[in-house]
Short mmCIF file of C-alpha atoms in Angstrom, two decimals:
data_model
loop_
_atom_site.label_atom_id
_atom_site.label_comp_id
_atom_site.label_asym_id
_atom_site.label_seq_id
_atom_site.Cartn_x
_atom_site.Cartn_y
_atom_site.Cartn_z
CA UNK A 1 36.23 65.92 110.15
CA UNK A 2 35.44 68.61 113.11
CA UNK A 3 37.10 71.95 112.84
CA UNK A 4 40.09 72.36 115.54
CA UNK A 5 39.71 74.29 119.01
CA UNK A 6 41.05 77.63 119.77
CA UNK A 7 43.59 75.99 122.21
CA UNK A 8 44.58 73.50 119.40
CA UNK A 9 45.25 76.38 116.80
CA UNK A 10 47.02 78.22 119.74
CA UNK A 11 49.38 74.88 120.31
CA UNK A 12 50.14 74.42 116.98
CA UNK A 13 51.17 78.16 116.52
CA UNK A 14 52.88 78.19 119.51
CA UNK A 15 55.00 74.75 118.28
CA UNK A 16 55.27 76.62 115.26
CA UNK A 17 57.04 79.58 116.47
CA UNK A 18 59.34 77.42 118.66
CA UNK A 19 60.30 75.24 115.76
CA UNK A 20 61.02 77.81 113.68
CA UNK A 21 63.65 79.88 116.01
CA UNK A 22 64.71 78.17 119.09
CA UNK A 23 66.45 80.03 121.31
CA UNK A 24 69.50 77.96 120.54
CA UNK A 25 68.90 78.21 116.67
CA UNK A 26 71.36 80.27 114.25
CA UNK A 27 68.47 82.91 113.52
CA UNK A 28 68.08 83.12 117.15
CA UNK A 29 71.89 83.87 118.00
CA UNK A 30 71.74 86.20 115.01
CA UNK A 31 69.00 88.34 116.89
CA UNK A 32 70.83 88.52 119.69
CA UNK A 33 74.20 89.38 117.80
CA UNK A 34 72.25 92.15 115.99
CA UNK A 35 71.03 93.32 119.36
CA UNK A 36 74.20 93.84 120.62
CA UNK A 37 76.04 95.07 117.77
CA UNK A 38 73.10 98.43 118.05
CA UNK A 39 73.57 98.61 121.57
CA UNK A 40 77.13 98.72 121.17
CA UNK A 41 77.17 101.23 118.60
CA UNK A 42 74.82 103.03 120.55
CA UNK A 43 77.29 103.06 123.04
CA UNK A 44 79.99 104.42 120.76
CA UNK A 45 77.75 107.00 119.27
CA UNK A 46 76.77 108.08 122.66
CA UNK A 47 80.44 108.35 123.71
CA UNK A 48 81.69 110.33 120.38
CA UNK A 49 78.51 112.85 120.39
CA UNK A 50 79.35 116.06 119.52
CA UNK A 51 83.02 115.23 117.90
CA UNK A 52 81.97 116.00 114.38
CA UNK A 53 83.12 119.65 113.32
CA UNK A 54 80.59 122.27 112.36
CA UNK A 55 81.74 124.49 109.39
CA UNK A 56 79.90 127.15 107.71
CA UNK A 57 76.52 125.96 109.68
CA UNK A 58 76.64 122.58 108.92
CA UNK A 59 78.59 119.17 109.45
CA UNK A 60 78.65 117.73 105.91
CA UNK A 61 77.43 114.70 105.09
CA UNK A 62 76.40 114.21 108.48
CA UNK A 63 73.85 116.64 108.09
CA UNK A 64 71.51 114.79 105.57
CA UNK A 65 71.52 111.78 108.13
CA UNK A 66 68.64 112.62 110.47
CA UNK A 67 65.87 113.28 108.09
CA UNK A 68 67.54 110.90 104.93
CA UNK A 69 67.68 108.22 108.13
CA UNK A 70 63.76 108.83 108.78
CA UNK A 71 62.39 108.73 105.69
CA UNK A 72 64.52 105.56 104.30
CA UNK A 73 63.36 103.79 107.71
CA UNK A 74 59.20 105.23 107.11
CA UNK A 75 59.72 103.86 103.58
CA UNK A 76 61.01 100.74 104.51
CA UNK A 77 59.26 99.70 107.52
CA UNK A 78 56.14 101.56 106.32
CA UNK A 79 55.86 103.02 109.98
CA UNK A 80 56.49 106.68 110.75
CA UNK A 81 56.62 106.86 114.48
CA UNK A 82 59.62 105.14 115.18
CA UNK A 83 61.20 106.15 112.18
CA UNK A 84 60.74 109.79 113.18
CA UNK A 85 61.98 109.16 116.46
CA UNK A 86 65.07 107.52 115.52
CA UNK A 87 66.08 110.11 112.82
CA UNK A 88 65.69 112.86 115.94
CA UNK A 89 68.25 110.54 117.73
CA UNK A 90 70.67 110.25 115.14
CA UNK A 91 70.59 114.30 115.20
CA UNK A 92 71.03 114.59 118.76
CA UNK A 93 73.93 112.36 118.35
CA UNK A 94 75.67 114.39 115.65
CA UNK A 95 74.73 117.56 117.26
CA UNK A 96 76.18 116.41 120.82
CA UNK A 97 73.27 116.96 122.05
CA UNK A 98 71.98 113.37 123.71
CA UNK A 99 69.06 114.58 125.77
CA UNK A 100 66.81 115.21 122.75
CA UNK A 101 64.01 115.49 124.69
CA UNK A 102 65.38 118.93 126.26
CA UNK A 103 67.28 119.57 123.31
CA UNK A 104 64.67 119.11 120.70
CA UNK A 105 60.99 117.97 121.54
CA UNK A 106 60.17 120.41 124.05
CA UNK A 107 61.13 123.43 122.22
CA UNK A 108 59.68 121.70 119.12
CA UNK A 109 56.09 121.08 120.74
CA UNK A 110 56.06 124.09 123.44
CA UNK A 111 56.04 126.39 120.44
CA UNK A 112 53.02 128.88 119.84
CA UNK A 113 53.02 126.91 116.07
CA UNK A 114 52.70 123.58 117.74
CA UNK A 115 49.82 124.77 119.88
CA UNK A 116 47.87 126.28 117.03
CA UNK A 117 48.32 122.88 115.04
CA UNK A 118 47.25 120.78 118.25
CA UNK A 119 44.43 123.19 119.02
CA UNK A 120 42.80 123.65 115.44
CA UNK A 121 43.90 120.52 112.83
CA UNK A 122 43.79 118.11 115.68
CA UNK A 123 41.55 118.97 118.82
CA UNK A 124 38.96 121.24 116.50
CA UNK A 125 39.08 118.84 113.84
CA UNK A 126 38.84 115.70 115.61
CA UNK A 127 36.25 117.20 117.70
CA UNK A 128 34.12 118.49 114.74
CA UNK A 129 34.09 115.02 113.04
CA UNK A 130 33.51 113.25 116.08
CA UNK A 131 30.19 115.68 116.92
CA UNK A 132 29.25 114.55 113.27
CA UNK A 133 29.16 110.89 114.34
CA UNK A 134 26.73 112.19 116.81
CA UNK A 135 24.37 114.29 114.44
CA UNK A 136 24.74 112.46 111.32
CA UNK A 137 25.68 116.02 109.64
CA UNK A 138 28.43 114.86 107.36
CA UNK A 139 26.43 111.91 106.02
CA UNK A 140 23.40 113.99 105.55
CA UNK A 141 25.45 116.43 103.72
CA UNK A 142 27.17 113.63 101.66
CA UNK A 143 23.39 111.73 100.90
CA UNK A 144 22.34 115.23 99.74
CA UNK A 145 25.45 116.38 97.70
CA UNK A 146 24.99 112.81 95.93
CA UNK A 147 21.53 113.32 95.13
CA UNK A 148 22.55 116.71 93.01
CA UNK A 149 26.15 116.27 91.98
CA UNK A 150 27.85 113.26 92.66
CA UNK A 151 26.98 109.84 90.73
CA UNK A 152 29.78 107.73 91.43
CA UNK A 153 33.65 107.95 92.09
CA UNK A 154 34.40 109.83 89.43
CA UNK A 155 31.96 112.76 90.66
CA UNK A 156 33.11 112.04 94.22
CA UNK A 157 36.70 112.80 93.15
CA UNK A 158 35.55 115.60 91.22
CA UNK A 159 33.76 117.06 93.94
CA UNK A 160 36.66 116.70 96.04
CA UNK A 161 38.81 118.42 93.78
CA UNK A 162 36.43 121.23 93.84
CA UNK A 163 36.37 121.75 97.66
CA UNK A 164 40.19 121.80 97.41
CA UNK A 165 39.94 124.75 95.25
CA UNK A 166 37.37 126.27 97.20
CA UNK A 167 39.00 125.61 100.36
CA UNK A 168 42.55 127.22 99.20
CA UNK A 169 43.42 129.51 102.01
CA UNK A 170 46.84 127.23 102.57
CA UNK A 171 47.88 123.99 102.86
CA UNK A 172 47.24 122.54 106.18
CA UNK A 173 44.14 124.66 106.26
CA UNK A 174 42.89 123.23 103.20
CA UNK A 175 43.43 119.50 103.77
CA UNK A 176 41.40 119.53 106.65
CA UNK A 177 38.43 121.22 105.31
CA UNK A 178 38.35 119.21 102.19
CA UNK A 179 39.09 116.09 103.56
CA UNK A 180 36.60 116.39 106.50
CA UNK A 181 33.94 117.60 103.74
CA UNK A 182 34.72 115.12 100.92
CA UNK A 183 35.39 111.69 102.89
CA UNK A 184 31.85 110.72 103.54
CA UNK A 185 31.03 111.43 100.29
CA UNK A 186 33.73 109.37 99.01
CA UNK A 187 33.40 106.49 100.99
CA UNK A 188 29.77 106.27 100.13
CA UNK A 189 30.58 105.86 96.26
CA UNK A 190 33.46 103.29 97.05
CA UNK A 191 36.50 106.14 96.53
CA UNK A 192 39.70 104.46 98.33
CA UNK A 193 41.37 106.40 100.76
CA UNK A 194 44.48 106.63 98.66
CA UNK A 195 42.67 108.01 95.68
CA UNK A 196 41.02 110.65 98.18
CA UNK A 197 43.81 111.99 100.15
CA UNK A 198 46.18 112.41 97.05
CA UNK A 199 43.22 114.97 95.46
CA UNK A 200 43.08 116.48 98.63
CA UNK A 201 47.10 116.84 99.42
CA UNK A 202 47.54 117.89 95.46
CA UNK A 203 44.90 120.52 95.61
CA UNK A 204 46.22 121.76 98.82
CA UNK A 205 49.49 123.70 98.69
CA UNK A 206 49.42 124.01 94.71
CA UNK A 207 46.04 125.46 94.93
CA UNK A 208 47.44 127.92 97.93
CA UNK A 209 50.02 128.79 95.06
CA UNK A 210 47.79 129.25 92.61
CA UNK A 211 44.94 131.08 94.35
CA UNK A 212 46.72 133.22 96.52
CA UNK A 213 44.28 135.18 98.67
CA UNK A 214 45.76 134.23 101.69
CA UNK A 215 49.02 134.72 103.57
CA UNK A 216 51.55 132.91 100.95
CA UNK A 217 52.45 136.12 98.80
CA UNK A 218 53.11 138.11 102.19
CA UNK A 219 55.27 135.61 103.68
CA UNK A 220 57.44 135.06 100.55
CA UNK A 221 57.16 138.72 100.05
CA UNK A 222 59.11 139.58 103.37
CA UNK A 223 61.44 136.86 102.35
CA UNK A 224 62.18 138.29 99.28
CA UNK A 225 62.75 141.80 99.64
CA UNK A 226 66.03 143.93 99.68
CA UNK A 227 67.58 140.66 98.17
CA UNK A 228 67.66 142.35 94.43
CA UNK A 229 66.65 145.39 92.88
CA UNK A 230 63.10 143.89 91.70
CA UNK A 231 62.52 143.46 95.21
CA UNK A 232 63.02 146.58 97.18
CA UNK A 233 60.38 146.28 99.95
CA UNK A 234 57.79 143.59 100.70
CA UNK A 235 54.78 144.83 98.75
CA UNK A 236 56.96 144.93 95.43
CA UNK A 237 57.88 140.96 96.61
CA UNK A 238 54.31 140.49 96.73
CA UNK A 239 53.14 141.86 93.47
CA UNK A 240 56.07 139.59 91.79
CA UNK A 241 54.46 137.01 93.53
CA UNK A 242 51.25 137.36 91.91
CA UNK A 243 52.60 138.46 88.36
CA UNK A 244 54.64 134.78 88.57
CA UNK A 245 51.29 132.73 89.08
CA UNK A 246 51.41 131.78 85.11
CA UNK A 247 54.58 130.36 85.49
CA UNK A 248 54.30 128.36 88.58
CA UNK A 249 54.48 125.31 86.42
CA UNK A 250 54.34 122.42 89.06
CA UNK A 251 51.13 123.82 90.79
CA UNK A 252 49.19 124.24 87.45
CA UNK A 253 50.17 120.44 86.20
CA UNK A 254 49.72 119.04 89.88
CA UNK A 255 46.24 120.66 90.02
CA UNK A 256 45.48 119.97 86.11
CA UNK A 257 46.63 116.32 86.81
CA UNK A 258 44.52 115.74 89.76
CA UNK A 259 41.38 117.19 87.99
CA UNK A 260 41.94 114.67 85.10
CA UNK A 261 42.95 112.03 87.98
CA UNK A 262 39.45 112.79 89.58
CA UNK A 263 37.56 112.43 86.05
CA UNK A 264 39.73 109.21 85.18
CA UNK A 265 40.80 110.02 81.68
CA UNK A 266 44.24 109.83 82.52
CA UNK A 267 45.46 107.43 79.40
CA UNK A 268 47.82 105.95 82.36
CA UNK A 269 47.78 105.81 86.19
CA UNK A 270 51.32 106.13 87.74
CA UNK A 271 52.03 103.82 90.18
CA UNK A 272 50.81 100.61 90.48
CA UNK A 273 49.95 100.68 94.15
CA UNK A 274 47.10 103.47 93.30
CA UNK A 275 46.16 101.69 90.26
CA UNK A 276 45.77 98.47 92.96
CA UNK A 277 44.02 100.78 95.37
CA UNK A 278 41.52 101.92 92.58
CA UNK A 279 40.75 98.45 91.48
CA UNK A 280 40.37 97.44 94.88
CA UNK A 281 37.90 99.30 96.13
CA UNK A 282 35.78 99.23 92.92
CA UNK A 283 35.60 95.48 92.94
CA UNK A 284 35.52 94.79 96.92
CA UNK A 285 34.29 98.13 98.56
CA UNK A 286 37.82 98.07 100.84
CA UNK A 287 38.74 101.58 101.28
CA UNK A 288 41.90 100.57 102.80
CA UNK A 289 44.53 97.64 101.96
CA UNK A 290 44.47 95.08 104.04
CA UNK A 291 46.94 95.37 107.03
CA UNK A 292 46.64 99.19 106.60
CA UNK A 293 47.01 101.58 109.71
CA UNK A 294 44.76 104.16 108.75
CA UNK A 295 45.29 107.70 110.35
CA UNK A 296 41.67 107.60 112.18
CA UNK A 297 40.10 105.44 114.55
CA UNK A 298 36.72 103.90 114.80
CA UNK A 299 35.61 107.22 116.90
CA UNK A 300 35.99 108.99 113.42
CA UNK A 301 34.09 106.36 111.55
CA UNK A 302 31.30 105.12 113.56
CA UNK A 303 28.05 106.68 113.63
CA UNK A 304 26.30 106.59 116.48
CA UNK A 305 23.29 109.06 116.05
CA UNK A 306 20.77 108.66 118.95
CA UNK A 307 17.51 107.30 118.02
CA UNK A 308 15.61 110.47 118.80
CA UNK A 309 17.82 112.71 116.64
CA UNK A 310 16.86 113.79 113.20
CA UNK A 311 20.24 114.60 111.00
CA UNK A 312 19.83 117.60 108.91
CA UNK A 313 21.87 119.83 106.61
CA UNK A 314 22.02 122.47 109.10
CA UNK A 315 24.18 119.97 111.17
CA UNK A 316 26.75 120.03 108.63
CA UNK A 317 26.43 123.35 107.03
CA UNK A 318 26.17 125.43 109.84
CA UNK A 319 29.80 124.71 111.16
CA UNK A 320 31.62 124.53 108.20
CA UNK A 321 29.56 128.29 107.33
CA UNK A 322 30.78 129.60 110.64
CA UNK A 323 34.44 128.26 109.64
CA UNK A 324 34.68 129.84 106.08
CA UNK A 325 32.80 132.94 107.16
CA UNK A 326 35.17 133.83 110.30
CA UNK A 327 38.42 132.63 108.03
CA UNK A 328 37.93 134.52 104.74
CA UNK A 329 35.10 137.39 105.55
CA UNK A 330 37.58 138.84 107.78
CA UNK A 331 40.54 138.47 105.26
CA UNK A 332 38.74 139.80 102.04
CA UNK A 333 37.53 142.81 104.07
CA UNK A 334 41.10 143.76 105.92
CA UNK A 335 42.94 142.76 102.51
CA UNK A 336 41.04 143.79 100.05
CA UNK A 337 38.93 146.84 101.33
CA UNK A 338 40.98 148.13 104.28
CA UNK A 339 44.29 147.93 102.32
CA UNK A 340 45.93 145.88 105.24
CA UNK A 341 48.75 144.09 102.91
CA UNK A 342 51.62 143.75 105.20
CA UNK A 343 54.71 145.68 105.17
CA UNK A 344 54.18 149.17 106.13
CA UNK A 345 50.57 148.46 106.82
CA UNK A 346 48.97 145.96 109.18
CA UNK A 347 48.63 142.21 108.01
CA UNK A 348 45.07 140.98 106.72
CA UNK A 349 43.08 139.39 109.40
CA UNK A 350 43.43 135.64 109.29
CA UNK A 351 41.11 134.34 112.22
CA UNK A 352 41.79 130.83 111.68
CA UNK A 353 42.00 129.42 115.06
CA UNK A 354 39.10 131.24 116.16
CA UNK A 355 37.07 129.82 113.05
CA UNK A 356 37.65 126.25 114.17
CA UNK A 357 36.91 126.88 117.65
CA UNK A 358 33.59 128.47 116.76
CA UNK A 359 32.75 125.70 114.17
CA UNK A 360 32.87 123.18 116.82
CA UNK A 361 31.00 125.48 119.15
CA UNK A 362 28.23 126.23 116.10
CA UNK A 363 27.82 122.55 115.53
CA UNK A 364 27.22 122.04 119.67
CA UNK A 365 24.87 124.51 119.61
CA UNK A 366 22.86 123.31 116.74
CA UNK A 367 22.72 119.49 118.46
CA UNK A 368 21.79 121.04 121.25
CA UNK A 369 19.01 123.33 120.31
CA UNK A 370 18.07 120.76 118.36
CA UNK A 371 17.25 118.39 121.45
CA UNK A 372 20.57 116.18 122.00
CA UNK A 373 21.75 115.61 125.21
CA UNK A 374 24.43 117.73 126.33
CA UNK A 375 26.46 114.50 127.39
CA UNK A 376 25.91 112.90 124.09
CA UNK A 377 27.62 116.59 122.55
CA UNK A 378 30.60 116.24 124.99
CA UNK A 379 30.89 112.56 124.18
CA UNK A 380 31.19 112.98 120.35
CA UNK A 381 33.62 115.68 120.43
CA UNK A 382 35.88 113.84 123.10
CA UNK A 383 35.64 110.87 121.24
CA UNK A 384 36.66 112.69 118.02
CA UNK A 385 39.82 114.29 120.03
CA UNK A 386 40.74 110.62 120.94
CA UNK A 387 40.57 109.67 117.09
CA UNK A 388 43.24 111.68 115.93
CA UNK A 389 45.78 110.76 118.92
CA UNK A 390 48.08 109.16 116.59
CA UNK A 391 48.19 112.50 114.24
CA UNK A 392 49.28 114.10 117.17
CA UNK A 393 52.23 111.87 117.90
CA UNK A 394 53.37 111.92 114.66
CA UNK A 395 52.98 115.84 113.94
CA UNK A 396 54.76 116.19 117.14
CA UNK A 397 57.95 114.32 116.07
CA UNK A 398 57.88 115.69 112.73
CA UNK A 399 58.31 119.15 114.09
CA UNK A 400 60.55 117.97 116.53
CA UNK A 401 62.75 116.60 113.30
CA UNK A 402 62.79 120.26 111.76
CA UNK A 403 64.19 121.40 115.06
CA UNK A 404 66.79 118.63 114.45
CA UNK A 405 67.52 119.78 110.94
CA UNK A 406 68.05 123.39 111.82
CA UNK A 407 70.37 122.23 114.54
CA UNK A 408 72.65 120.23 112.14
CA UNK A 409 72.32 122.34 109.26
CA UNK A 410 70.38 119.82 107.06
CA UNK A 411 69.26 123.12 104.61
CA UNK A 412 72.68 124.72 104.56
CA UNK A 413 74.47 121.53 103.35
CA UNK A 414 72.01 120.67 100.51
CA UNK A 415 72.51 124.71 99.39
CA UNK A 416 76.27 124.24 99.61
CA UNK A 417 76.15 121.11 97.88
CA UNK A 418 74.09 121.58 94.90
CA UNK A 419 74.51 125.37 94.49
CA UNK A 420 78.08 124.41 93.29
CA UNK A 421 76.83 122.79 89.98
CA UNK A 422 74.20 125.40 89.18
CA UNK A 423 74.83 126.22 85.40
CA UNK A 424 73.03 129.40 83.64
CA UNK A 425 71.06 127.12 81.23
CA UNK A 426 68.97 124.90 83.57
CA UNK A 427 69.08 127.50 86.58
CA UNK A 428 65.20 127.14 87.26
CA UNK A 429 65.36 123.42 87.20
CA UNK A 430 67.97 123.10 89.26
CA UNK A 431 66.74 125.45 91.60
CA UNK A 432 63.53 123.40 91.34
CA UNK A 433 64.95 119.93 92.22
CA UNK A 434 67.22 121.82 95.25
CA UNK A 435 63.43 122.59 96.62
CA UNK A 436 62.31 119.51 96.38
CA UNK A 437 65.51 117.49 98.10
CA UNK A 438 65.33 120.25 100.80
CA UNK A 439 61.64 120.50 101.35
CA UNK A 440 61.32 116.61 101.17
CA UNK A 441 63.87 116.29 103.85
CA UNK A 442 62.79 118.62 106.38
CA UNK A 443 58.96 118.48 105.21
CA UNK A 444 58.21 122.27 104.85
CA UNK A 445 57.58 124.48 101.97
CA UNK A 446 57.75 127.47 103.83
CA UNK A 447 61.49 126.64 105.93
CA UNK A 448 62.83 125.78 102.44
CA UNK A 449 61.44 129.08 101.04
CA UNK A 450 63.06 130.78 104.14
CA UNK A 451 66.60 129.01 103.14
CA UNK A 452 66.50 129.08 99.35
CA UNK A 453 64.65 132.42 98.60
CA UNK A 454 67.83 134.51 100.23
CA UNK A 455 70.02 132.62 98.01
CA UNK A 456 68.37 131.93 94.54
CA UNK A 457 67.09 135.45 93.81
CA UNK A 458 70.66 137.02 94.39
CA UNK A 459 72.34 133.81 92.13
CA UNK A 460 69.52 134.14 89.66
CA UNK A 461 70.22 138.27 89.43
CA UNK A 462 74.13 137.46 89.06
CA UNK A 463 73.21 135.17 86.08
CA UNK A 464 70.87 137.30 84.52
CA UNK A 465 68.56 140.50 85.14
CA UNK A 466 66.21 139.69 82.88
CA UNK A 467 62.79 140.09 84.64
CA UNK A 468 61.11 137.03 83.19
CA UNK A 469 64.42 135.02 83.72
CA UNK A 470 63.85 136.00 87.85
CA UNK A 471 60.38 135.18 86.83
CA UNK A 472 61.04 131.22 86.00
CA UNK A 473 63.66 131.08 89.18
CA UNK A 474 61.00 132.48 91.71
CA UNK A 475 58.27 130.47 90.22
CA UNK A 476 61.04 127.49 90.40
CA UNK A 477 61.59 128.13 94.02
CA UNK A 478 57.84 128.61 94.81
CA UNK A 479 56.77 125.34 92.56
CA UNK A 480 59.69 122.89 94.07
CA UNK A 481 59.17 123.70 97.39
CA UNK A 482 55.27 122.61 97.09
CA UNK A 483 56.39 119.70 95.58
CA UNK A 484 58.87 117.95 98.05
CA UNK A 485 56.55 119.19 100.95
CA UNK A 486 54.02 117.59 99.18
CA UNK A 487 55.63 114.18 99.08
CA UNK A 488 57.55 113.97 102.24
CA UNK A 489 55.95 111.73 105.06
CA UNK A 490 56.95 114.19 107.50
CA UNK A 491 55.28 116.94 106.41
CA UNK A 492 52.37 118.19 108.26
CA UNK A 493 49.90 118.65 105.26
CA UNK A 494 50.98 115.10 104.29
CA UNK A 495 50.01 113.88 107.89
CA UNK A 496 46.68 115.66 107.92
CA UNK A 497 45.63 114.61 104.54
CA UNK A 498 45.98 111.09 105.74
CA UNK A 499 44.22 112.01 109.00
CA UNK A 500 41.26 114.02 107.47
CA UNK A 501 40.60 111.35 104.79
CA UNK A 502 41.49 108.07 106.96
CA UNK A 503 44.31 106.97 105.04
CA UNK A 504 47.21 105.04 105.86
CA UNK A 505 50.06 107.46 105.98
CA UNK A 506 52.59 105.66 103.94
CA UNK A 507 50.12 104.28 101.55
CA UNK A 508 49.43 107.85 100.91
CA UNK A 509 53.21 108.64 99.88
CA UNK A 510 53.75 105.46 98.08
CA UNK A 511 50.39 106.57 96.00
CA UNK A 512 50.98 110.10 95.75
CA UNK A 513 54.48 110.29 94.68
CA UNK A 514 54.20 108.75 91.15
CA UNK A 515 51.87 110.73 89.95
CA UNK A 516 53.35 114.18 91.81
CA UNK A 517 56.33 113.07 90.30
CA UNK A 518 55.39 113.25 86.85
CA UNK A 519 53.82 117.04 87.38
CA UNK A 520 57.51 118.20 88.55
CA UNK A 521 59.08 116.35 85.96
CA UNK A 522 56.81 117.97 83.32
CA UNK A 523 57.58 121.23 85.18
CA UNK A 524 61.63 120.79 85.17
CA UNK A 525 61.31 120.00 81.32
CA UNK A 526 59.18 123.33 80.87
CA UNK A 527 61.57 125.53 82.97
CA UNK A 528 64.26 124.46 80.90
CA UNK A 529 62.81 125.25 77.21
CA UNK A 530 61.84 128.46 78.51
CA UNK A 531 65.19 129.30 79.30
CA UNK A 532 66.71 128.06 76.21
CA UNK A 533 64.07 129.34 74.02
CA UNK A 534 63.02 132.81 75.52
CA UNK A 535 66.03 134.14 77.66
#
């Protein structure tokens, strides 16, 4: 029997669709009824916008709705852009700022912080990866590393874990550096993008708080300065941050679990979807599930090396070496040798934006020196920038939702609500849970620090002035904020981990959450036992 023609298939599908939901059918009327209810509800909401009273810096339960709506819709629809926009719109109605473009979008994306994200983590990262599609540098490095260290999926994930510790300068920085370095190796050895994005994300902020030769201690030290007698100055807070490292249990468990996951020696991998991803990649070679929407495009994945160009290690090592040298060496010199520790002294020199831009220029220079056409070099850079457009959109909406959360007092409401049930015996564990809720809802660990530390440290001091107890509470805030941020679908590190590894954002969130929650649960148990037996 001959195969049906394309036109016959189209007619059959059209007929099926019309039969399934004719305009006058109950299903058709139901859709129109739902649309009418939504539009009517929206009109009523706009009419009454701003009528909700604001007390103590928040709107009560209404304050939690914008991030809650965005997160629930993101999980339900497995699509983040519309979920974030709806959350922003809900916040505008609650705060009485219906013009969300003027009130939230423009102030959020017009800041220096977002400009840095756009320049560094999107254009420079995307441009560099796009350039590697022309020079073949990343694949050449992957082949070279594979011959010497990587033998299969386990060693590929272990290599990613090592890179996460090497690139420990900070959450967002680590994700893009580790992902850009490890992805070609993982792809070559059938490591699913869900696995790779988890290893990248779980060795980003957790590693940054355990190997804190970065700006984290300086930032936290400034927040806790003056909150209790132990922290009279920012330098006291910085010193305390380093002394509390052995008790940052979430970060310790997260990094340790990622190591065990990389070598596939966990007795059981939490999360059915992660186990399915591992089986799919090993058995079929598919790095993403069918129907996934990776946060990269063909511009970042398809190789287009000119026939007359010979890829070499220099094409990869020169940009990466420039990046690391410019980012790390000035920091080490100014912090450890010149005494620029912040506070009364100048802040240590951290040239992140300059490092990324110079890395791109170094890659371009090497390619031109080796004989690549100038137009080919620029085309590779532009294609790379085009490939991260969806990431730029999601990040713009994510930072706008953070503006909304500030406007409606999301963090203030959570602190006021959960703070009433805190008891001394389980204070560190509950502080961790509080930080998880806030960071998950707002998508920022540093923002959570800014809200919780000024409240948590005086609260802990009022319960017990034992320095060990203060250390446990301090570490619980540091780790809990990272845990919530790492798991949040609206966090920049979550988005960038997916972007750098080519993973579907919600697939990354779903597969990472069970593993991270095991580490978080263990941390809560250990904090509680430490208080019971040692305080």
